[in-house]
Amino acid sequence: SVLTYRTAPHRMTTGTIIESEAGQWIAVANEQTDRRGFRITLREATTYEGNPAALRTGAHVTVWWRSVGERSFVADKLRVLPFALTR
């Protein structure tokens, strides 16, 4: 529900997009996740920093997201990073 969403704690992760469906969702992985990462839904209200056209497999991003149900995550803000992450 909207009330649950608004009160959900805000989280942030930085990682690599390993899978995506344009304008719908991205799967992000980093050294704390398994190789499959986790899927985050993109919404009309998601704000973007950087070029949204760069959201594809291999892109490095920081995502601010909330949990809106059991294993359902939505992005509030997404930043496309202009450089490769170091491991």
PDB file of C-alpha atoms in Angstrom, residues 1 4 6 9 13-14 21 23 28 36 38 41 45 52 61-64 70 79 85:
ATOM      1  CA  SER A   1       0.000   0.000   0.000  1.00  0.00           C
ATOM      2  CA  THR A   4       3.538   1.064   3.743  1.00  0.00           C
ATOM      3  CA  ARG A   6       6.079   5.859   2.397  1.00  0.00           C
ATOM      4  CA  PRO A   9      13.161   2.461   5.285  1.00  0.00           C
ATOM      5  CA  THR A  13      23.301   0.076  -3.023  1.00  0.00           C
ATOM      6  CA  THR A  14      26.033   0.532  -5.609  1.00  0.00           C
ATOM      7  CA  GLU A  21      14.100  -4.685 -18.952  1.00  0.00           C
ATOM      8  CA  GLY A  23      11.968   1.196 -18.196  1.00  0.00           C
ATOM      9  CA  VAL A  28      21.982  -5.102  -9.524  1.00  0.00           C
ATOM     10  CA  ARG A  36      22.158 -13.029  -9.530  1.00  0.00           C
ATOM     11  CA  PHE A  38      18.469  -8.491  -6.823  1.00  0.00           C
ATOM     12  CA  THR A  41      11.489  -2.039 -10.130  1.00  0.00           C
ATOM     13  CA  ALA A  45       8.483   8.634 -10.239  1.00  0.00           C
ATOM     14  CA  PRO A  52      18.976   6.893 -18.353  1.00  0.00           C
ATOM     15  CA  VAL A  61      24.860   2.485 -10.744  1.00  0.00           C
ATOM     16  CA  THR A  62      23.906   3.654  -7.291  1.00  0.00           C
ATOM     17  CA  VAL A  63      20.258   3.019  -6.448  1.00  0.00           C
ATOM     18  CA  TRP A  64      18.180   4.398  -3.575  1.00  0.00           C
ATOM     19  CA  GLU A  70       8.319  -9.483   0.584  1.00  0.00           C
ATOM     20  CA  ARG A  79      22.552   7.452 -10.424  1.00  0.00           C
ATOM     21  CA  LEU A  85      33.886   0.020  -9.999  1.00  0.00           C
TER      22      LEU A  85
END
